[in-house]
mmCIF file with all atom_site columns, C-alpha atoms in Angstrom:
data_model
loop_
_atom_site.group_PDB
_atom_site.id
_atom_site.type_symbol
_atom_site.label_atom_id
_atom_site.label_alt_id
_atom_site.label_comp_id
_atom_site.label_asym_id
_atom_site.label_entity_id
_atom_site.label_seq_id
_atom_site.pdbx_PDB_ins_code
_atom_site.Cartn_x
_atom_site.Cartn_y
_atom_site.Cartn_z
_atom_site.occupancy
_atom_site.B_iso_or_equiv
_atom_site.pdbx_formal_charge
_atom_site.auth_seq_id
_atom_site.auth_comp_id
_atom_site.auth_asym_id
_atom_site.auth_atom_id
_atom_site.pdbx_PDB_model_num
ATOM 1   C CA . VAL A 1 1   ? 0.000   0.000  0.000  1.00 88.00 ? 1   VAL A CA 1
ATOM 2   C CA . GLN A 1 2   ? 1.228   3.497  -0.796 1.00 92.00 ? 2   GLN A CA 1
ATOM 3   C CA . LEU A 1 3   ? 0.653   6.299  1.687  1.00 95.00 ? 3   LEU A CA 1
ATOM 4   C CA . GLN A 1 4   ? 0.742   10.028 1.104  1.00 95.00 ? 4   GLN A CA 1
ATOM 5   C CA . ALA A 1 5   ? 0.622   12.378 4.085  1.00 97.00 ? 5   ALA A CA 1
ATOM 6   C CA . SER A 1 6   ? -0.350  16.014 3.760  1.00 97.00 ? 6   SER A CA 1
ATOM 7   C CA . GLY A 1 7   ? -1.749  18.949 5.689  1.00 97.00 ? 7   GLY A CA 1
ATOM 8   C CA . GLY A 1 8   ? 1.241   20.033 7.727  1.00 97.00 ? 8   GLY A CA 1
ATOM 9   C CA . GLY A 1 9   ? 2.100   23.661 8.196  1.00 97.00 ? 9   GLY A CA 1
ATOM 10  C CA . SER A 1 10  ? 2.776   26.378 10.727 1.00 97.00 ? 10  SER A CA 1
ATOM 11  C CA . ALA A 1 11  ? 0.455   27.142 13.601 1.00 97.00 ? 11  ALA A CA 1
ATOM 12  C CA . HIS A 1 12  ? 0.397   29.017 16.876 1.00 98.00 ? 12  HIS A CA 1
ATOM 13  C CA . ALA A 1 13  ? -0.132  27.392 20.241 1.00 98.00 ? 13  ALA A CA 1
ATOM 14  C CA . GLY A 1 14  ? -3.815  26.674 20.705 1.00 98.00 ? 14  GLY A CA 1
ATOM 15  C CA . ASP A 1 15  ? -4.539  26.424 16.992 1.00 98.00 ? 15  ASP A CA 1
ATOM 16  C CA . SER A 1 16  ? -5.801  23.391 15.108 1.00 98.00 ? 16  SER A CA 1
ATOM 17  C CA . LEU A 1 17  ? -4.509  21.516 12.075 1.00 98.00 ? 17  LEU A CA 1
ATOM 18  C CA . ARG A 1 18  ? -5.784  18.463 10.231 1.00 98.00 ? 18  ARG A CA 1
ATOM 19  C CA . LEU A 1 19  ? -3.418  16.009 8.610  1.00 98.00 ? 19  LEU A CA 1
ATOM 20  C CA . SER A 1 20  ? -4.511  13.594 5.920  1.00 97.00 ? 20  SER A CA 1
ATOM 21  C CA . CYS A 1 21  ? -3.044  10.287 4.826  1.00 96.00 ? 21  CYS A CA 1
ATOM 22  C CA . GLN A 1 22  ? -4.209  9.099  1.441  1.00 95.00 ? 22  GLN A CA 1
ATOM 23  C CA . ALA A 1 23  ? -3.783  5.362  0.819  1.00 92.00 ? 23  ALA A CA 1
ATOM 24  C CA . SER A 1 24  ? -3.702  3.508  -2.457 1.00 88.00 ? 24  SER A CA 1
ATOM 25  C CA . GLY A 1 25  ? -2.717  0.148  -3.839 1.00 77.00 ? 25  GLY A CA 1
ATOM 26  C CA . ARG A 1 26  ? -4.367  -2.387 -1.556 1.00 71.00 ? 26  ARG A CA 1
ATOM 27  C CA . THR A 1 27  ? -7.549  -2.907 0.408  1.00 76.00 ? 27  THR A CA 1
ATOM 28  C CA . PHE A 1 28  ? -7.569  0.021  2.766  1.00 76.00 ? 28  PHE A CA 1
ATOM 29  C CA . SER A 1 29  ? -9.807  -1.537 5.387  1.00 81.00 ? 29  SER A CA 1
ATOM 30  C CA . ASN A 1 30  ? -7.456  -4.499 5.891  1.00 87.00 ? 30  ASN A CA 1
ATOM 31  C CA . TYR A 1 31  ? -4.772  -2.423 7.586  1.00 91.00 ? 31  TYR A CA 1
ATOM 32  C CA . ASN A 1 32  ? -4.213  -0.989 10.999 1.00 93.00 ? 32  ASN A CA 1
ATOM 33  C CA . LEU A 1 33  ? -3.154  2.619  10.512 1.00 94.00 ? 33  LEU A CA 1
ATOM 34  C CA . GLY A 1 34  ? -1.006  4.794  12.703 1.00 96.00 ? 34  GLY A CA 1
ATOM 35  C CA . TRP A 1 35  ? 0.426   8.275  13.048 1.00 98.00 ? 35  TRP A CA 1
ATOM 36  C CA . PHE A 1 36  ? 3.943   8.790  14.305 1.00 98.00 ? 36  PHE A CA 1
ATOM 37  C CA . ARG A 1 37  ? 6.068   11.884 14.696 1.00 98.00 ? 37  ARG A CA 1
ATOM 38  C CA . GLN A 1 38  ? 9.719   12.704 14.947 1.00 98.00 ? 38  GLN A CA 1
ATOM 39  C CA . ALA A 1 39  ? 11.085  15.925 16.359 1.00 96.00 ? 39  ALA A CA 1
ATOM 40  C CA . PRO A 1 40  ? 14.621  17.077 15.567 1.00 91.00 ? 40  PRO A CA 1
ATOM 41  C CA . GLY A 1 41  ? 17.154  15.064 17.531 1.00 94.00 ? 41  GLY A CA 1
ATOM 42  C CA . LYS A 1 42  ? 14.539  12.687 18.905 1.00 95.00 ? 42  LYS A CA 1
ATOM 43  C CA . GLU A 1 43  ? 13.347  9.215  18.099 1.00 95.00 ? 43  GLU A CA 1
ATOM 44  C CA . ARG A 1 44  ? 10.177  8.552  16.180 1.00 96.00 ? 44  ARG A CA 1
ATOM 45  C CA . GLU A 1 45  ? 7.269   8.299  18.590 1.00 97.00 ? 45  GLU A CA 1
ATOM 46  C CA . PHE A 1 46  ? 3.769   6.923  18.425 1.00 97.00 ? 46  PHE A CA 1
ATOM 47  C CA . VAL A 1 47  ? 0.977   9.489  18.243 1.00 98.00 ? 47  VAL A CA 1
ATOM 48  C CA . GLY A 1 48  ? -2.135  7.425  17.694 1.00 97.00 ? 48  GLY A CA 1
ATOM 49  C CA . GLY A 1 49  ? -3.718  4.716  15.619 1.00 95.00 ? 49  GLY A CA 1
ATOM 50  C CA . ILE A 1 50  ? -6.933  3.264  14.320 1.00 93.00 ? 50  ILE A CA 1
ATOM 51  C CA . ARG A 1 51  ? -7.711  -0.392 13.933 1.00 92.00 ? 51  ARG A CA 1
ATOM 52  C CA . TYR A 1 52  ? -8.530  -2.013 10.595 1.00 88.00 ? 52  TYR A CA 1
ATOM 53  C CA . GLY A 1 53  ? -12.139 -1.435 9.744  1.00 78.00 ? 53  GLY A CA 1
ATOM 54  C CA . GLY A 1 54  ? -12.119 1.670  11.955 1.00 77.00 ? 54  GLY A CA 1
ATOM 55  C CA . ARG A 1 55  ? -13.244 -0.284 15.001 1.00 76.00 ? 55  ARG A CA 1
ATOM 56  C CA . SER A 1 56  ? -11.243 1.559  17.631 1.00 91.00 ? 56  SER A CA 1
ATOM 57  C CA . THR A 1 57  ? -8.695  4.298  18.168 1.00 93.00 ? 57  THR A CA 1
ATOM 58  C CA . TYR A 1 58  ? -5.882  4.672  20.666 1.00 94.00 ? 58  TYR A CA 1
ATOM 59  C CA . TYR A 1 59  ? -3.537  7.520  21.481 1.00 96.00 ? 59  TYR A CA 1
ATOM 60  C CA . ALA A 1 60  ? -0.328  8.438  23.199 1.00 97.00 ? 60  ALA A CA 1
ATOM 61  C CA . ASP A 1 61  ? -0.904  10.093 26.554 1.00 97.00 ? 61  ASP A CA 1
ATOM 62  C CA . SER A 1 62  ? 0.744   13.262 25.288 1.00 97.00 ? 62  SER A CA 1
ATOM 63  C CA . VAL A 1 63  ? -2.014  13.870 22.726 1.00 98.00 ? 63  VAL A CA 1
ATOM 64  C CA . LYS A 1 64  ? -5.025  12.188 24.308 1.00 97.00 ? 64  LYS A CA 1
ATOM 65  C CA . GLY A 1 65  ? -7.964  14.543 24.460 1.00 97.00 ? 65  GLY A CA 1
ATOM 66  C CA . ARG A 1 66  ? -6.427  16.899 21.880 1.00 98.00 ? 66  ARG A CA 1
ATOM 67  C CA . PHE A 1 67  ? -5.924  14.727 18.807 1.00 98.00 ? 67  PHE A CA 1
ATOM 68  C CA . THR A 1 68  ? -8.520  12.603 17.041 1.00 98.00 ? 68  THR A CA 1
ATOM 69  C CA . ILE A 1 69  ? -7.950  9.971  14.374 1.00 97.00 ? 69  ILE A CA 1
ATOM 70  C CA . SER A 1 70  ? -10.580 8.930  11.883 1.00 94.00 ? 70  SER A CA 1
ATOM 71  C CA . ARG A 1 71  ? -10.679 7.089  8.593  1.00 90.00 ? 71  ARG A CA 1
ATOM 72  C CA . ASP A 1 72  ? -12.902 7.411  5.570  1.00 88.00 ? 72  ASP A CA 1
ATOM 73  C CA . SER A 1 73  ? -12.939 4.085  3.785  1.00 79.00 ? 73  SER A CA 1
ATOM 74  C CA . ALA A 1 74  ? -14.720 5.491  0.748  1.00 83.00 ? 74  ALA A CA 1
ATOM 75  C CA . LYS A 1 75  ? -11.920 7.999  0.272  1.00 78.00 ? 75  LYS A CA 1
ATOM 76  C CA . THR A 1 76  ? -9.234  5.581  1.542  1.00 91.00 ? 76  THR A CA 1
ATOM 77  C CA . THR A 1 77  ? -7.996  8.373  3.746  1.00 93.00 ? 77  THR A CA 1
ATOM 78  C CA . MET A 1 78  ? -7.025  8.627  7.390  1.00 94.00 ? 78  MET A CA 1
ATOM 79  C CA . TYR A 1 79  ? -7.144  11.914 9.234  1.00 97.00 ? 79  TYR A CA 1
ATOM 80  C CA . LEU A 1 80  ? -5.419  13.334 12.293 1.00 98.00 ? 80  LEU A CA 1
ATOM 81  C CA . GLN A 1 81  ? -7.331  16.248 13.750 1.00 98.00 ? 81  GLN A CA 1
ATOM 82  C CA . MET A 1 82  ? -4.992  18.144 16.036 1.00 98.00 ? 82  MET A CA 1
ATOM 83  C CA . ASN A 1 83  ? -6.524  20.675 18.412 1.00 98.00 ? 83  ASN A CA 1
ATOM 84  C CA . SER A 1 84  ? -4.996  22.795 21.160 1.00 98.00 ? 84  SER A CA 1
ATOM 85  C CA . LEU A 1 85  ? -1.603  22.500 19.560 1.00 98.00 ? 85  LEU A CA 1
ATOM 86  C CA . LYS A 1 86  ? 1.476   23.004 21.705 1.00 98.00 ? 86  LYS A CA 1
ATOM 87  C CA . PRO A 1 87  ? 5.032   23.914 20.708 1.00 97.00 ? 87  PRO A CA 1
ATOM 88  C CA . GLU A 1 88  ? 6.092   20.419 21.753 1.00 97.00 ? 88  GLU A CA 1
ATOM 89  C CA . ASP A 1 89  ? 3.874   19.024 18.979 1.00 98.00 ? 89  ASP A CA 1
ATOM 90  C CA . THR A 1 90  ? 6.382   20.378 16.468 1.00 98.00 ? 90  THR A CA 1
ATOM 91  C CA . ALA A 1 91  ? 7.654   17.439 14.448 1.00 98.00 ? 91  ALA A CA 1
ATOM 92  C CA . LEU A 1 92  ? 7.630   15.629 11.161 1.00 98.00 ? 92  LEU A CA 1
ATOM 93  C CA . TYR A 1 93  ? 4.448   13.566 11.139 1.00 98.00 ? 93  TYR A CA 1
ATOM 94  C CA . TYR A 1 94  ? 4.265   10.206 9.386  1.00 98.00 ? 94  TYR A CA 1
ATOM 95  C CA . CYS A 1 95  ? 1.405   7.872  8.631  1.00 97.00 ? 95  CYS A CA 1
ATOM 96  C CA . ALA A 1 96  ? 1.951   4.137  8.491  1.00 97.00 ? 96  ALA A CA 1
ATOM 97  C CA . ALA A 1 97  ? 0.095   0.904  7.828  1.00 95.00 ? 97  ALA A CA 1
ATOM 98  C CA . ALA A 1 98  ? 0.417   -2.468 9.516  1.00 94.00 ? 98  ALA A CA 1
ATOM 99  C CA . SER A 1 99  ? -1.159  -5.790 8.715  1.00 90.00 ? 99  SER A CA 1
ATOM 100 C CA . MET A 1 100 ? -4.526  -6.509 10.282 1.00 86.00 ? 100 MET A CA 1
ATOM 101 C CA . SER A 1 101 ? -2.913  -9.574 11.893 1.00 86.00 ? 101 SER A CA 1
ATOM 102 C CA . LYS A 1 102 ? -0.895  -7.396 14.288 1.00 85.00 ? 102 LYS A CA 1
ATOM 103 C CA . ILE A 1 103 ? -2.187  -7.425 17.842 1.00 85.00 ? 103 ILE A CA 1
ATOM 104 C CA . LEU A 1 104 ? -3.313  -4.184 19.449 1.00 83.00 ? 104 LEU A CA 1
ATOM 105 C CA . SER A 1 105 ? -0.524  -4.100 22.025 1.00 83.00 ? 105 SER A CA 1
ATOM 106 C CA . SER A 1 106 ? 2.109   -4.054 19.295 1.00 88.00 ? 106 SER A CA 1
ATOM 107 C CA . LEU A 1 107 ? 0.716   -1.156 17.340 1.00 90.00 ? 107 LEU A CA 1
ATOM 108 C CA . ARG A 1 108 ? 2.594   1.538  19.270 1.00 93.00 ? 108 ARG A CA 1
ATOM 109 C CA . ASP A 1 109 ? 5.877   0.098  17.985 1.00 93.00 ? 109 ASP A CA 1
ATOM 110 C CA . PRO A 1 110 ? 6.948   1.635  14.663 1.00 94.00 ? 110 PRO A CA 1
ATOM 111 C CA . GLY A 1 111 ? 8.798   -1.600 13.888 1.00 94.00 ? 111 GLY A CA 1
ATOM 112 C CA . VAL A 1 112 ? 5.574   -3.505 13.198 1.00 94.00 ? 112 VAL A CA 1
ATOM 113 C CA . TYR A 1 113 ? 4.470   -1.165 10.441 1.00 95.00 ? 113 TYR A CA 1
ATOM 114 C CA . ASP A 1 114 ? 5.171   -2.312 6.913  1.00 94.00 ? 114 ASP A CA 1
ATOM 115 C CA . TYR A 1 115 ? 4.341   0.798  4.955  1.00 95.00 ? 115 TYR A CA 1
ATOM 116 C CA . TRP A 1 116 ? 5.166   4.425  5.560  1.00 97.00 ? 116 TRP A CA 1
ATOM 117 C CA . GLY A 1 117 ? 4.253   7.686  3.938  1.00 95.00 ? 117 GLY A CA 1
ATOM 118 C CA . GLN A 1 118 ? 6.606   10.583 3.601  1.00 94.00 ? 118 GLN A CA 1
ATOM 119 C CA . GLY A 1 119 ? 6.485   13.006 6.503  1.00 94.00 ? 119 GLY A CA 1
ATOM 120 C CA . THR A 1 120 ? 4.551   16.231 6.687  1.00 98.00 ? 120 THR A CA 1
ATOM 121 C CA . LEU A 1 121 ? 6.012   18.965 8.856  1.00 98.00 ? 121 LEU A CA 1
ATOM 122 C CA . VAL A 1 122 ? 4.058   20.580 11.661 1.00 98.00 ? 122 VAL A CA 1
ATOM 123 C CA . THR A 1 123 ? 5.573   23.621 13.346 1.00 98.00 ? 123 THR A CA 1
ATOM 124 C CA . VAL A 1 124 ? 3.882   25.148 16.363 1.00 98.00 ? 124 VAL A CA 1
ATOM 125 C CA . SER A 1 125 ? 5.078   28.449 17.781 1.00 97.00 ? 125 SER A CA 1
ATOM 126 C CA . SER A 1 126 ? 4.279   29.823 21.191 1.00 94.00 ? 126 SER A CA 1
#
């Protein structure tokens, strides 16, 4: 599956942004999807994910209550709605896809994802 992330940009603290991840190539609903981010000088970290078929979502504690993930199967697109942005949200954001066979507990590990989109940069100023 090919993934294309978009929607990054510059924002001020407290603003909102919505990222999109357009998928193509294989059956969209058969994949667990995730968002990860990587700030300069830091390791890639899990942001949130949505199970195959859109059955459930799960988030990192750092974004819980502020970020929301959804998927539109008709458009084969996943979204990351980011509200109440903070300067520490500044990072390159990536979307990724993992096989539906992966168990939920593994889906915070970037190593289980088979497909990655290119990053989209989010910069939040105070």
